[in-house]
Amino acid sequence: MTDQTDTAGRSDLGQNDRLVGLVRLVIGLAQGIALYLLVRASEGEGATWSSRFPETFGPLVLVALFLPPPLLAGVGRLRWPTLAIWGVVAAAALAFLAWHDVARQAGDVGREMTFPLFAFSAAALFIAHHLIVPADRERKLIASFPAYFDAAWMAGVQLVLSIAFAGAFWLLLFLGAALFNIIGLSFLGDLIEEGWFSLPLTGLAFATAVHLTDVRDGLIRGVRTVALMLLSWLLLVLTVLVGGFLAALPFTGLDGLWETGSATALVLSAAGGLIILINAAYQDGRADNLPPAVLRVAVRVASVLLTPLVLIAFWGLSLRIGQHGLTPDRIIAVACALVGAAYAIGYGLGAIIPLIRKGSPWMKALEMTNIVTAVLVVAVILALFTPLADPARLSVADQVARLNSGKVAPGKFDYAFLAFESGKTGRAALATLAASTDPEIARRAAEAQASTNRTDLTEDAPAPTMTPVIAVWPTDATLPQGFVVPVSEGDPRESCKASDDCLATTMDLNEDGASEVLLARPWDISLFARTPDGWVNQGAWRTSRCEGEDAVDPRDAIRKGLVRPSPSPWPDLMAGSRAAGRFQPSDDACVRHPGQDGWFGG
């Protein structure tokens, strides 16, 4: 959009820059004063107004933080009636989201808004505002795509520059305060520390920056042009990286990806990066903004790569949900993956259709995809942070259903999630479980109800999974009864799956008349001692080697009779009557004992 078109599209108020600036300053000052009053309401010892009325305090905070920016941007860009209606609707939506986020939490104290609410509500507000501005400007329900592109990217640059201006303003104030302090005048430094001064001043600085960047429309467009150009060429880099990653998967498999524990977040982040960079290259779709041929190819390839990325995200989520059920984080991830799927379908069609139907505009499907998906994003966020699709409620229902169906044993169920992480819904479910006819479920649910600390609630120890296969030395010896039994994951015996994996021998190491068991594996020797609970692992000696020597296999050392007790070359340290710590040789230390090769570290 040109400067002339944009100016013609402004409201009547927008033609009077002085009046627009005054209105913006009033909004900025009002925001600063409101934030100061809210900060005061949360200060002090004991019960404050904010803690006594969190369902009121939370909505006020969210509205005071997030409503002024769209109002600042809307003044002069929206007609008065549209601005008033949009302001009321946005304030009501923000207040309801904050109220629900606080009201769903359990307990009488410590209830406050969660971080996801701030992040997602800000995103929804930004998107919704820039769906309304172009539509109001063109007097249409759905505006042209160039208008949406122009409004959103201009606002993004304007927001970044305004935040930077406010930050630079405060850096200068701190510098000025330091200069005055040098000559013994501390008034400016004292003022900066006062909330009644700093918060309204910050609001004024931000409002001033918004107005200055709006008046200098041509400069902002120049900055945006440079930013888009740089981002569009980064698309080549990310496309090559993602393409290489996907090409390598058939050879490496997905096991390494799942082991990271954050595979879904990684692939969705990559998809999000591609979406942003694709739009930076496509811009508003006009012929005079057509990117170079190499970037057009990159846009098409990147658009196709979105589909496998989203499929991997869904696959990972399905595996985790199938194994462990729904959690709030997984529900939010599913919502993000659904949005990613909408982009992948639209962008993929935009890349493929021109290849099939000759003469079709290049990536034209991207435009409607962006508009539809923007509406979808706002709707999904509103659903997630209202009772409609509350992640805590859906997670609790799924987890309890898994418990009742027998998919999760009572000893493995996460009662702490219901007690501490799912708010009133979880507490209500916990009360229902406490009245269960299953005595173990009822007992554990009652314990969770009475607990005040998540760490007090523990799961059962892992169930035994396999019986180890352990060779004995000497070959005609036998291991003590109860040593070769089914063990669970984490026990050193669990790695003994074949007769040549481990070698065990008995030895009285502490000369107490009872034999211990030494279990040798290729990398260490584990010590087992008999206790009232059976044979328990006491620790291990790990193998090490001196420079120029070959590593010694502990199993061979036992067969050759090289393993025997020996005093440590360095004593343990005591702090009064208690041990301060045991000596642990460093990885570079070559520890030798008199009369023998020392190749074990403590």
PDB file of C-alpha atoms in Angstrom, residues 505-512 514-516 518 525 527 541 557-558 561-569 593-600:
ATOM      1  CA  THR A 505      31.677 -63.302  42.290  1.00  0.00           C
ATOM      2  CA  THR A 506      31.335 -63.264  46.061  1.00  0.00           C
ATOM      3  CA  MET A 507      33.831 -61.706  48.445  1.00  0.00           C
ATOM      4  CA  ASP A 508      33.829 -60.509  52.060  1.00  0.00           C
ATOM      5  CA  LEU A 509      35.081 -57.003  51.483  1.00  0.00           C
ATOM      6  CA  ASN A 510      34.551 -55.528  54.968  1.00  0.00           C
ATOM      7  CA  GLU A 511      35.552 -58.676  56.895  1.00  0.00           C
ATOM      8  CA  ASP A 512      32.277 -58.884  58.791  1.00  0.00           C
ATOM      9  CA  ALA A 514      29.194 -62.064  55.414  1.00  0.00           C
ATOM     10  CA  SER A 515      29.953 -62.203  51.722  1.00  0.00           C
ATOM     11  CA  GLU A 516      29.064 -59.427  49.342  1.00  0.00           C
ATOM     12  CA  LEU A 518      30.646 -58.055  43.032  1.00  0.00           C
ATOM     13  CA  ILE A 525      31.965 -53.315  39.193  1.00  0.00           C
ATOM     14  CA  LEU A 527      28.729 -53.867  44.975  1.00  0.00           C
ATOM     15  CA  TRP A 541      33.724 -48.719  41.040  1.00  0.00           C
ATOM     16  CA  ALA A 557      40.178 -58.951  35.991  1.00  0.00           C
ATOM     17  CA  ILE A 558      37.894 -61.134  38.139  1.00  0.00           C
ATOM     18  CA  GLY A 561      42.144 -62.991  40.246  1.00  0.00           C
ATOM     19  CA  LEU A 562      43.287 -59.369  40.057  1.00  0.00           C
ATOM     20  CA  VAL A 563      40.378 -57.932  42.008  1.00  0.00           C
ATOM     21  CA  ARG A 564      40.880 -57.660  45.757  1.00  0.00           C
ATOM     22  CA  PRO A 565      40.244 -55.102  48.500  1.00  0.00           C
ATOM     23  CA  SER A 566      42.821 -52.371  48.875  1.00  0.00           C
ATOM     24  CA  PRO A 567      43.028 -49.266  51.089  1.00  0.00           C
ATOM     25  CA  SER A 568      42.334 -45.991  49.352  1.00  0.00           C
ATOM     26  CA  PRO A 569      45.427 -43.891  48.587  1.00  0.00           C
ATOM     27  CA  HIS A 593      47.910 -48.595  44.799  1.00  0.00           C
ATOM     28  CA  PRO A 594      51.098 -50.091  46.247  1.00  0.00           C
ATOM     29  CA  GLY A 595      51.831 -53.470  44.756  1.00  0.00           C
ATOM     30  CA  GLN A 596      49.014 -53.540  42.196  1.00  0.00           C
ATOM     31  CA  ASP A 597      47.613 -51.873  39.123  1.00  0.00           C
ATOM     32  CA  GLY A 598      45.037 -49.341  40.188  1.00  0.00           C
ATOM     33  CA  TRP A 599      42.387 -49.039  37.559  1.00  0.00           C
ATOM     34  CA  PHE A 600      39.223 -48.331  39.499  1.00  0.00           C
TER      35      PHE A 600
END
